[in-house]
XYZ file of C-alpha atoms in Angstrom:
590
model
C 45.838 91.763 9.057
C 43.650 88.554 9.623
C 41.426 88.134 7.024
C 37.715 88.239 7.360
C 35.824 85.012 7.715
C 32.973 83.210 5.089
C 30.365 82.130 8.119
C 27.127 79.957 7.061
C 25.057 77.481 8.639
C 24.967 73.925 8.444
C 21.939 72.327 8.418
C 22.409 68.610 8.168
C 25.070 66.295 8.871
C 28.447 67.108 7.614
C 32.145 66.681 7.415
C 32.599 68.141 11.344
C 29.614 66.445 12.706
C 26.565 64.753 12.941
C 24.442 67.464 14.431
C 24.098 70.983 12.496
C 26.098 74.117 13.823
C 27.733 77.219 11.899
C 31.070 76.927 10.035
C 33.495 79.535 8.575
C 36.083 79.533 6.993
C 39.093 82.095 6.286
C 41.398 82.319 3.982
C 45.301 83.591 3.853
C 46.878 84.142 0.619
C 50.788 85.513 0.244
C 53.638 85.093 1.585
C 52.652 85.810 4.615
C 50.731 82.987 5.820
C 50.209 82.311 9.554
C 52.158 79.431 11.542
C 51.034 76.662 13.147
C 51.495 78.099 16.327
C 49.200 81.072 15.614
C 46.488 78.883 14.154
C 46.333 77.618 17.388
C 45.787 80.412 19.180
C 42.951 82.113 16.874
C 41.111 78.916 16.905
C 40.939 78.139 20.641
C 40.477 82.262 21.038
C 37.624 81.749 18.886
C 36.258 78.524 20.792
C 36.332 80.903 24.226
C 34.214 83.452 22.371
C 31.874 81.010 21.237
C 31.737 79.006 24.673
C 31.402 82.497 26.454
C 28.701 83.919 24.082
C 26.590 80.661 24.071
C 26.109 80.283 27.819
C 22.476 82.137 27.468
C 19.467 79.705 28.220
C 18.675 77.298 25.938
C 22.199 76.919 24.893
C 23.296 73.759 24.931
C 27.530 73.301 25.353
C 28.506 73.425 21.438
C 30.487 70.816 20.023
C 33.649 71.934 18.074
C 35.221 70.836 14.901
C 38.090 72.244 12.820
C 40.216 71.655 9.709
C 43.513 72.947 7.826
C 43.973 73.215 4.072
C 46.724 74.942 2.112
C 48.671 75.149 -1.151
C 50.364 77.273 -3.791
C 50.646 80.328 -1.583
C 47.014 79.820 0.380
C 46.052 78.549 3.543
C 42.075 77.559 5.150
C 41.450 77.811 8.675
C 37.523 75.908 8.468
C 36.384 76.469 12.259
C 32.482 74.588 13.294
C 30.319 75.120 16.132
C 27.024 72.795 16.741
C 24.287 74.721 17.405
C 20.157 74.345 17.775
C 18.431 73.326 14.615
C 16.253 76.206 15.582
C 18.996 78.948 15.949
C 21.470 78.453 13.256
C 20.890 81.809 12.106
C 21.729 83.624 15.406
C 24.710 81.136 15.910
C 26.033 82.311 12.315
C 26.207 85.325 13.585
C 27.730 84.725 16.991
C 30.431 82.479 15.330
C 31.374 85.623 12.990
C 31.656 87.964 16.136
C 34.019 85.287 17.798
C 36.048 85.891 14.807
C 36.523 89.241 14.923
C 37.128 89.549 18.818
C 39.586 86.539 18.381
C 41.575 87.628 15.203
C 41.636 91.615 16.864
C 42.150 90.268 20.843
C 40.009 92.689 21.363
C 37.829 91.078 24.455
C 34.412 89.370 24.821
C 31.757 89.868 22.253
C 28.057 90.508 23.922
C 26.212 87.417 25.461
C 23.791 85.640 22.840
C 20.022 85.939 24.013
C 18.088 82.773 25.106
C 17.962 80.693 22.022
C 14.438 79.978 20.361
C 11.970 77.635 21.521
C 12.984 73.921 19.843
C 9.821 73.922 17.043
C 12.189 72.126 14.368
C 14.285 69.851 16.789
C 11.152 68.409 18.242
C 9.519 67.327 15.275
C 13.065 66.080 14.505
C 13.296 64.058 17.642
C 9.931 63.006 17.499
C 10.893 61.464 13.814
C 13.895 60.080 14.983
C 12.254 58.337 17.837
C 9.916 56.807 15.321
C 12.644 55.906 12.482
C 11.468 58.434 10.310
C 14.037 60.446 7.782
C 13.327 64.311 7.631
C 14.131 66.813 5.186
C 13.525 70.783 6.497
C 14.116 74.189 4.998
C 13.209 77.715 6.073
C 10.025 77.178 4.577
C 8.492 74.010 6.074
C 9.454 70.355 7.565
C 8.764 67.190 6.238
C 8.757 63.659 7.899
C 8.536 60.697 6.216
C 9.325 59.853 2.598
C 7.187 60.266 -0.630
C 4.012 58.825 -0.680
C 4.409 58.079 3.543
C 5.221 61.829 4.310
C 3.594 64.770 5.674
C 4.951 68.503 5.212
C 3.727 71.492 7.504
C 4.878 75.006 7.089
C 7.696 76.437 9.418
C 5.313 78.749 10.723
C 2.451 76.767 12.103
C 4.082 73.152 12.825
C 2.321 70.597 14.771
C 3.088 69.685 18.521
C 4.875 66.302 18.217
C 2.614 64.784 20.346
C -0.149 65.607 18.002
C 1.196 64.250 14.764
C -0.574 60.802 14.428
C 2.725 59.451 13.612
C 1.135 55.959 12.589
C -0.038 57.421 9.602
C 3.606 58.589 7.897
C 6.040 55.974 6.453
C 9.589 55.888 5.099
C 10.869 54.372 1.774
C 14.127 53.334 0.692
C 16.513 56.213 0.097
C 20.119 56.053 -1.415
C 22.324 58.772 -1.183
C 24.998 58.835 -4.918
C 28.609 60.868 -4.340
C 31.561 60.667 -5.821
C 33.859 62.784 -8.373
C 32.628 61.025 -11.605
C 29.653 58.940 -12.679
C 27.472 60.105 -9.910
C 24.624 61.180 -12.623
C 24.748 57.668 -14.363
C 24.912 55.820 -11.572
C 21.838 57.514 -10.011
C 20.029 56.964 -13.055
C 20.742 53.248 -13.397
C 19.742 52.506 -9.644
C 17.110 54.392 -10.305
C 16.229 52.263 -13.139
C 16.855 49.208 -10.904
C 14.435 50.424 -8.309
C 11.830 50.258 -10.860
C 12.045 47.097 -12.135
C 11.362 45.805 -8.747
C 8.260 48.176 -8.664
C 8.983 51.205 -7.306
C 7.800 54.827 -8.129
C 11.207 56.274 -8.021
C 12.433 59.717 -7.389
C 15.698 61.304 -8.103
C 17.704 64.349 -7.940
C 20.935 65.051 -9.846
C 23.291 67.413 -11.625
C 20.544 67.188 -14.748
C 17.153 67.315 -12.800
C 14.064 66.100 -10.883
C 12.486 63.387 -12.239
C 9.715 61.008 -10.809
C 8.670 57.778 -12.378
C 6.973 54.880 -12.121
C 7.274 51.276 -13.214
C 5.920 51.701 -16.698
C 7.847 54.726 -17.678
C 4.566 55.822 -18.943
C 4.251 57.936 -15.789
C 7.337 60.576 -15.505
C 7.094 63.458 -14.613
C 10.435 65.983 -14.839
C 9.836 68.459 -12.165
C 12.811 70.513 -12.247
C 15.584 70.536 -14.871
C 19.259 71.885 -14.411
C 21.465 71.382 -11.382
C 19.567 69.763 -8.489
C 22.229 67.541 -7.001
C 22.335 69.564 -4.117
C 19.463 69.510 -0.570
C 16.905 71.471 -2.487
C 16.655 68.674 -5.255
C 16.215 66.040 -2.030
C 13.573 67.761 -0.862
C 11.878 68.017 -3.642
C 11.812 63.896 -4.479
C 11.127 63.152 -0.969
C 8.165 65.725 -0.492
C 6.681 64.039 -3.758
C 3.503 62.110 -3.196
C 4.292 59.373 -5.594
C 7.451 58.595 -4.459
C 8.099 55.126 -2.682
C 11.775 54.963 -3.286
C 14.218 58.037 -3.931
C 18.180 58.184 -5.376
C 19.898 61.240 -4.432
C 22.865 62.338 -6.017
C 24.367 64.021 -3.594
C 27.209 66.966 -4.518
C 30.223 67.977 -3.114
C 29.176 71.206 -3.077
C 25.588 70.752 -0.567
C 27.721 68.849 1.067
C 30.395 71.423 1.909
C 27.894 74.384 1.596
C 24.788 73.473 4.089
C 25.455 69.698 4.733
C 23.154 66.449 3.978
C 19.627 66.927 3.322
C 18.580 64.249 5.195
C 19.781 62.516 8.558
C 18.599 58.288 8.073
C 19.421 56.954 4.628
C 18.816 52.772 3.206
C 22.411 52.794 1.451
C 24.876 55.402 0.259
C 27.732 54.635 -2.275
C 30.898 56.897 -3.403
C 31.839 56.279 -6.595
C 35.194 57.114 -6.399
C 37.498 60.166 -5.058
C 39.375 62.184 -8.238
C 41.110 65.536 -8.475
C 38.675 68.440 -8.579
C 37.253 71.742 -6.976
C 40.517 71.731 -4.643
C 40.737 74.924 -2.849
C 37.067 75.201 -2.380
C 36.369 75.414 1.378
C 39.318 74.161 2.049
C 39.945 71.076 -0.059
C 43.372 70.856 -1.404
C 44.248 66.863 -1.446
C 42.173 63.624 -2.182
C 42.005 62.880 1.383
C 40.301 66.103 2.456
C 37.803 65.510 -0.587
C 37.025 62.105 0.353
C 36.422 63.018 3.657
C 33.577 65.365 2.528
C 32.038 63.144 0.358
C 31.885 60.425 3.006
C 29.891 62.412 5.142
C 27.082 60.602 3.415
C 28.202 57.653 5.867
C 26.725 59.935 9.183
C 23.266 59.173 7.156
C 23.960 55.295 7.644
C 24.321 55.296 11.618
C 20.505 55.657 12.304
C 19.870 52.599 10.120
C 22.557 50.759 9.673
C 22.527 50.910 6.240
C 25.786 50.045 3.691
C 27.952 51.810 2.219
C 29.202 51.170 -1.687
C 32.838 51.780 -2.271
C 34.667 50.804 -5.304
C 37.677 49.135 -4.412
C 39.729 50.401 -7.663
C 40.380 53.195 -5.908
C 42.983 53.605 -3.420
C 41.817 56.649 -1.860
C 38.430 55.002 -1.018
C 40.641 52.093 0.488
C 42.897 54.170 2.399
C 40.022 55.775 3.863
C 38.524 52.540 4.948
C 41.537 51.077 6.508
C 41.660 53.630 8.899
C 38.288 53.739 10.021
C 36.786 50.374 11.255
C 33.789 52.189 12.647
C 32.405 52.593 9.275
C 28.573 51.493 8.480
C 28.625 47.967 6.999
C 31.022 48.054 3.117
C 29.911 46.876 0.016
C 33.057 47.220 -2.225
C 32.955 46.432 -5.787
C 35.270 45.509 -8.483
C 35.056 46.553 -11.981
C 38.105 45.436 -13.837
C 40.048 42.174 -13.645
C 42.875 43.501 -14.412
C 43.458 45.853 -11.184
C 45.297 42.926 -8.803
C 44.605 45.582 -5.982
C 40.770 45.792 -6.022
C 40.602 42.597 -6.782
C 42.381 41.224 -3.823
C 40.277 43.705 -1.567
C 37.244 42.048 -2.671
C 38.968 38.943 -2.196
C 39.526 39.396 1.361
C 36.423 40.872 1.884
C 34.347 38.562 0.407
C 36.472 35.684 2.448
C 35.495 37.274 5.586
C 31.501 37.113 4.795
C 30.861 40.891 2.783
C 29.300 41.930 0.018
C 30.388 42.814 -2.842
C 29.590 42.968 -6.856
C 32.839 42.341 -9.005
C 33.187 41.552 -12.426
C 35.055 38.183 -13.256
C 35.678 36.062 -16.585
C 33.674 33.228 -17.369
C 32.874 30.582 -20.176
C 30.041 32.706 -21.404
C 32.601 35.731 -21.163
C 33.346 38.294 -18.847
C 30.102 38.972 -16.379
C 29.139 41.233 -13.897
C 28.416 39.066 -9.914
C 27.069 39.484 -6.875
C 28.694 38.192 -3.927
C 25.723 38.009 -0.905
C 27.946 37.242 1.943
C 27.950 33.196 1.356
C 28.069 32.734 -2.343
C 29.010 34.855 -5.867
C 25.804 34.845 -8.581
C 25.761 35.718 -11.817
C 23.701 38.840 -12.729
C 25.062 40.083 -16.410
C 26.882 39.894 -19.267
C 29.382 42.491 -19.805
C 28.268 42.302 -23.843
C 24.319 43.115 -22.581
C 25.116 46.080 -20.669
C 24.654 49.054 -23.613
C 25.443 51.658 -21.137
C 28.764 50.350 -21.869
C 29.015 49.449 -25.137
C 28.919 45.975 -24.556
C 31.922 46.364 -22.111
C 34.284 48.594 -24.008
C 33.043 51.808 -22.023
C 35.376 50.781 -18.374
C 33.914 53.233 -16.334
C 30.347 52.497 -17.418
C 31.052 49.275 -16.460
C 32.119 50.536 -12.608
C 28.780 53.186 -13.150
C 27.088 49.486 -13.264
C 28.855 47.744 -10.789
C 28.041 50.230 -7.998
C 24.358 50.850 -9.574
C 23.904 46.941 -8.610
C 25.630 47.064 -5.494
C 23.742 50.191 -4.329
C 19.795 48.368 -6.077
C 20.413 45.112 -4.085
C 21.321 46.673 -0.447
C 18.008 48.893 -1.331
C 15.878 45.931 -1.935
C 16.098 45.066 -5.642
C 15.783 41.196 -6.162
C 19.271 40.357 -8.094
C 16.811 39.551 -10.763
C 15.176 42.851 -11.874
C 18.734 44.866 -11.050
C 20.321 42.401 -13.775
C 16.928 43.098 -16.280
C 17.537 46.972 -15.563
C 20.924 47.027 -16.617
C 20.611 44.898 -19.385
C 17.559 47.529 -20.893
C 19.225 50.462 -19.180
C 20.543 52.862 -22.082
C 18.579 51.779 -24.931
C 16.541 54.406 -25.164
C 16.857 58.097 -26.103
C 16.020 59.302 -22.225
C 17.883 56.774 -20.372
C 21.368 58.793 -19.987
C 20.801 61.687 -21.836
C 24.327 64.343 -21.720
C 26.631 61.523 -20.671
C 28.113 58.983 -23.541
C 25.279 59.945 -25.725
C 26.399 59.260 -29.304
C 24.576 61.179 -32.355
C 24.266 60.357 -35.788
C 25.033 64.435 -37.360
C 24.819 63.905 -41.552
C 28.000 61.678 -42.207
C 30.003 62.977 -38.614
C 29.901 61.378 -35.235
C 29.249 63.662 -31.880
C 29.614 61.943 -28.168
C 28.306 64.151 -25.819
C 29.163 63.789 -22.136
C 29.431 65.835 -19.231
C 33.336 65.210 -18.868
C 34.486 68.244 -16.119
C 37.692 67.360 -14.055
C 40.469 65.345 -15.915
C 39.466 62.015 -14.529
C 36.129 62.345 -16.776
C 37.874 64.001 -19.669
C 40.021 60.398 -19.498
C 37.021 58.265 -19.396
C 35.495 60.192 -22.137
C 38.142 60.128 -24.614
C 39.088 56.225 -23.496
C 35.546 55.636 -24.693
C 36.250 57.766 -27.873
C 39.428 55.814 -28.440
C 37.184 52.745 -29.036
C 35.034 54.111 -31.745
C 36.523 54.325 -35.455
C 36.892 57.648 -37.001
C 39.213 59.667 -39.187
C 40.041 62.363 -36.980
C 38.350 63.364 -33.139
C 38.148 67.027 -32.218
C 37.830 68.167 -28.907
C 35.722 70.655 -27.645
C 37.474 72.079 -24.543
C 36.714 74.461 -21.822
C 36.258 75.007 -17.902
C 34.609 76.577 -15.439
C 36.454 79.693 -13.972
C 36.672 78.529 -10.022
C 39.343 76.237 -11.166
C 43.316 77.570 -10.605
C 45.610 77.447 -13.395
C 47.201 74.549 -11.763
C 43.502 72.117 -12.378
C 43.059 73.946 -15.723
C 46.703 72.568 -16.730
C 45.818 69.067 -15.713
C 42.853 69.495 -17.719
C 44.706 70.108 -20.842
C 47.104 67.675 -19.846
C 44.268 64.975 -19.748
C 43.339 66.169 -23.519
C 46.502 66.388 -25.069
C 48.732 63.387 -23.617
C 46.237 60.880 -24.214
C 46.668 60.687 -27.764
C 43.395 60.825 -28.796
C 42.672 63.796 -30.097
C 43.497 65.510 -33.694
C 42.530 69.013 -32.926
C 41.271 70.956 -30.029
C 38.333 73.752 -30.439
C 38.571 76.010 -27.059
C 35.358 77.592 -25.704
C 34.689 80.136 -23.324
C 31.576 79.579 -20.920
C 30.087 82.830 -20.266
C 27.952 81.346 -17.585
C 30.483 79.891 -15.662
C 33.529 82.403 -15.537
C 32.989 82.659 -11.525
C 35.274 85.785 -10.872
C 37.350 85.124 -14.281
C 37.717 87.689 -17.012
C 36.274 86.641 -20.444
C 38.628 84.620 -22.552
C 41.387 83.863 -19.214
C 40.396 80.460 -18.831
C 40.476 79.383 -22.758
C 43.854 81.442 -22.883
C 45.149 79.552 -19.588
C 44.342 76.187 -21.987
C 45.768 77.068 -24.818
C 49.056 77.793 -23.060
C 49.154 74.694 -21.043
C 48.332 73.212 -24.309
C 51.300 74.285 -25.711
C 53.000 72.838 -22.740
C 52.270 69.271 -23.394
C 53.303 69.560 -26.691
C 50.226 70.501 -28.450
C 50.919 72.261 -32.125
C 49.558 75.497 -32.885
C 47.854 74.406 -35.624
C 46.153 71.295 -33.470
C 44.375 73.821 -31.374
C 41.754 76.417 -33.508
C 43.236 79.789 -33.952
C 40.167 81.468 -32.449
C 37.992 80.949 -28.909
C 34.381 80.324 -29.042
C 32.560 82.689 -27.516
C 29.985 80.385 -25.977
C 29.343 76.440 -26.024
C 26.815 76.810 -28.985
C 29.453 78.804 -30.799
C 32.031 75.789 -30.206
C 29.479 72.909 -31.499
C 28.799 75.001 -34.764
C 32.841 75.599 -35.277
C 33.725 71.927 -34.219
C 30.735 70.499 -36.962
C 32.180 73.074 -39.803
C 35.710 72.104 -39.535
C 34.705 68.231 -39.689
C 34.538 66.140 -42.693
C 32.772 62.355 -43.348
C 34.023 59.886 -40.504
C 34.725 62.386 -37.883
C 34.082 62.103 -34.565
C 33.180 65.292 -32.689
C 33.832 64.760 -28.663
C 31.616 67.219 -26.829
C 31.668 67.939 -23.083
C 29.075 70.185 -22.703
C 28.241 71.721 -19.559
C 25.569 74.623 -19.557
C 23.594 74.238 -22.647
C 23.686 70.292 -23.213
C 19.351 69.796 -24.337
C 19.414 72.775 -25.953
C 22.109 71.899 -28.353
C 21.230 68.053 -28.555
C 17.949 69.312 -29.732
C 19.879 71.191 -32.613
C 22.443 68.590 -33.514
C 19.582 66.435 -34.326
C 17.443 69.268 -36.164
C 20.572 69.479 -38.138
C 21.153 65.644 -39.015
C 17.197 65.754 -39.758
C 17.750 68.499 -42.418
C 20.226 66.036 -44.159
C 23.215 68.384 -43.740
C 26.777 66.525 -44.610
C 30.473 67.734 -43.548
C 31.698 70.400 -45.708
C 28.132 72.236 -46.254
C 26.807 75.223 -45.169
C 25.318 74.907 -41.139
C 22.124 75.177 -40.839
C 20.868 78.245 -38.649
């Protein structure tokens, strides 16, 4: 039997197209997983249903996308269909009746009615016609950007030719993806834009946050996960705003699409193993392709796009498409021959580019502005990265510049951001933060796929201590296949004396309680892990895992703790505890 399809709407640019439509996607698992031949014929059954069905007035002829994923016994027809901004709805619906008339050759499906008058797409016009950006939600639309924009509910919008469109305004707005370092390099561009003046908005994986020049001025307005359209339009609907940083997730991306169509810049940190299977993803390429949708933002404005050149995905990905927006690659470590030659070339034929390169005054961070390189910083004043020791702080940095300068940051104040940036407490809170607990050590970071358990305990490997336990756990989405590289990552590095496995209650996403720490600690075992390296028994919740980690510890320890759910919460009590004077080997506070 053909499986049923997952149908929702896309609302913004995405990985099929520029324009918004409805997607679905379907899913075979088993042995007995359909040809090529046959995914042929549903899809293009499906595109007749669709054409048929949307040849009511109003209609326009829909564009069509599709992609293929498989692995380990599953297989992802992902099947698109544009559609009005102002029907998306009605055209999820037609796009799951397609489905089942194609997958049961059972015949037409009924005729769609007219579709709805344009209300959205003409204010959407109207701002593209006037270089505007727009965000829009069931709720209301918005044109313009912070402090130049103007929000009216969906249900009582304005005739475009009655918005006094002189009076709205746009502001600089950078779009952050990538697998890793997305949150820190938001944060220091954000921290860039400031410096050069700006009242800067900014959405990621840990919040909302407006501020102003002075820092004396923020104002969190959400906390949690806001990485996603609904954090977007939040910064951009802000009144203060003049210049916004959006981390932009994988997730939006696949889920609904980019909030916004026109961005200033975009950058993509870099492409690493993670979520595959989701929607379809099952290789690097496929990922990278959905995080480089944030490129369809560029093509209004002709904005740039950051890559880093140390990774080979991102080059791949560039070699084959010459129609890209204008590249900005940087260059992080010496060292890498490849990336460096990129930037070489690159740089030779007039780009732009940041690297890092040695010097007499040691090894510095540059900026390459398309005729000569300038020096911005000193690896040894960047604290974000310990002075240099912290490599992928260092890249965080590298594309943080990169992304500052194509926004409008004079070299200048991006090179006095990053040379301030991480000094204080609220800077980079969750991600290398290093606490002082009694006579112990705890780095806390936000370390999720193995790529950025690697960084993390890289980082760790530069810090002195008598022994480094590991706090370990995952989110339950993941197959056992991502939760053995996982343990891989934690065990093979070398790192690590011991290993403290935690369950995440709020993240088991269709697992039982306890299967993911008991898929670890068998893959542990795998790698070579002893029994006696990993703790005998599972922590019930993060909290549970901090307390165990700090009572096995003794004086010089270092306690390495990616925490992913209840990170302020149990910062707040690490330092509550180091306040109380506790030392290893006593009783934990409550």
């Amino acid at each position: 039997m053909t499986p049923p399809a997952e149908a929702r709407r896309l609302t913004g640019p995405n990985r099929f197209s520029p324009s918004p439509g409805a997607t679905l996607d379907v899913t075979w698992q088993g042995e007995a997983l359909p040809t090529d031949a046959q995914l042929d014929a549903l899809a293009e059954r499906w595109r007749g249903e669709v054409r048929a069905a949307l040849a009511a007035p109003g209609w326009p002829p829909p564009e069509f996308g599709e992609r293929r994923g498989g692995a380990d016994g599953a297989c992802v027809l992902s099947l698109f269909a544009s559609a009005p901004v102002d029907a998306l709805d009605l055209a999820v619906e037609v796009a799951e009746q397609a489905w089942a008339a194609a997958a049961d050759a059972a015949g037409s499906i009924p005729p769609a009615p007219p579709a709805p008058a344009p209300r959205v797409a003409r204010l959407l016009d109207g701002a593209d016609a006037h270089a505007l950006p727009t965000t829009w939600d069931d709720d209301a639309v918005s044109i313009g950007a912070g402090r130049g924009s103007r929000t009216w509910p969906a249900d009582a919008l304005p005739d475009p030719d009655a918005v006094d469109w002189t009076a709205l305004g746009g502001a600089p707005i950078a779009l952050v993806t990538g697998s890793n370092g997305k949150t820190t390099t938001t944060r220091l561009v954000a921290a860039i834009l400031r410096a050069a003046g700006h009242t800067v908005g900014s959405s990621s994986t840990d919040g909302v946050r407006v501020q102003g020049p002075d820092g004396a001025d923020a104002e969190v307005l959400e906390e949690g996960d806001w990485a996603g359209p609904g954090g977007a339009r939040l910064v951009l609907r802000h009144p203060r705003v003049t210049a916004a940083v959006l981390e932009t997730a994988r997730g939006g991306i696949l889920r609904r699409g980019l909030a916004v169509r026109r961005a200033t810049a975009a950058a993509v940190t870099n492409i690493a193993a993670d979520h595959f299977g989701d929607y379809g993803i099952f290789d690097l390429q496929a990922l990278a392709e959905a995080k480089l949708v944030v490129a369809r933002a560029l093509v209004a404005t002709g904005g740039p796009l950051v890559l880093h050149a140390g990774d080979a995905t991102l080059r791949d990905w560039a070699a084959g498409h010459p129609d890209t927006p204008p590249l900005i690659w940087v260059a992080s470590d010496p060292a890498d021959l490849a990336a460096s030659a990129w930037v070489a070339a690159h740089v030779a034929r007039g780009g732009r580019a940041a690297a890092v390169a040695d010097g007499a005054a040691g090894a510095a961070l540059r900026w390459h502005d398309g005729a000569a390189w300038h020096h911005i910083v000193r690896l040894a004043e960047l604290t974000v990265a310990d002075g240099g020791a912290v490599a992928h702080n260092v890249a965080n940095a590298a594309v943080a510049l990169a992304l500052g300068i194509a926004l409008g940051a004079p070299p200048a104040a991006a090179g006095d951001a990053l040379r301030h940036f991480g000094r204080g407490p609220d800077d980079n809170p969750g991600r290398l933060e290093r606490l002082r607990v009694g006579d112990v050590t705890a780095l806390v970071d936000y370390a999720h796929n193995p790529a950025g358990l690697t960084a993390l305990l890289d980082a760790a490997r530069a810090i002195p201590a008598a022994r480094r336990i590991l706090v370990l756990g995952q989110a339950g989405d993941r197959d056992d296949g991502a939760l053995a590289d996982l343990a891989r990552a934690a065990w093979t590095h070398g790192t690590v004396s011991r290993v403290q496995l935690k369950d995440i209650p709020a993240m088991h996403r269709g697992r039982a309680p306890g299967e993911v720490p008991a898929v670890l600690r068998r893959a542990l075992a795998a790698v070579g892990a002893p029994d006696d390296a990993v703790a005998a028994e599972v922590a019930a919740t993060e909290g549970d895992a901090v307390r165990r980690a700090l009572a096995w510890a003794r004086p010089g320890d270092l306690l390495l703790l990616p925490l992913h759910v209840d990170r302020a919460e149990l910062v707040t009590w690490l330092r509550s505890v180091d306040a109380a004077g506790w030392r290893a080997g006593a009783p934990l506070p409550p």
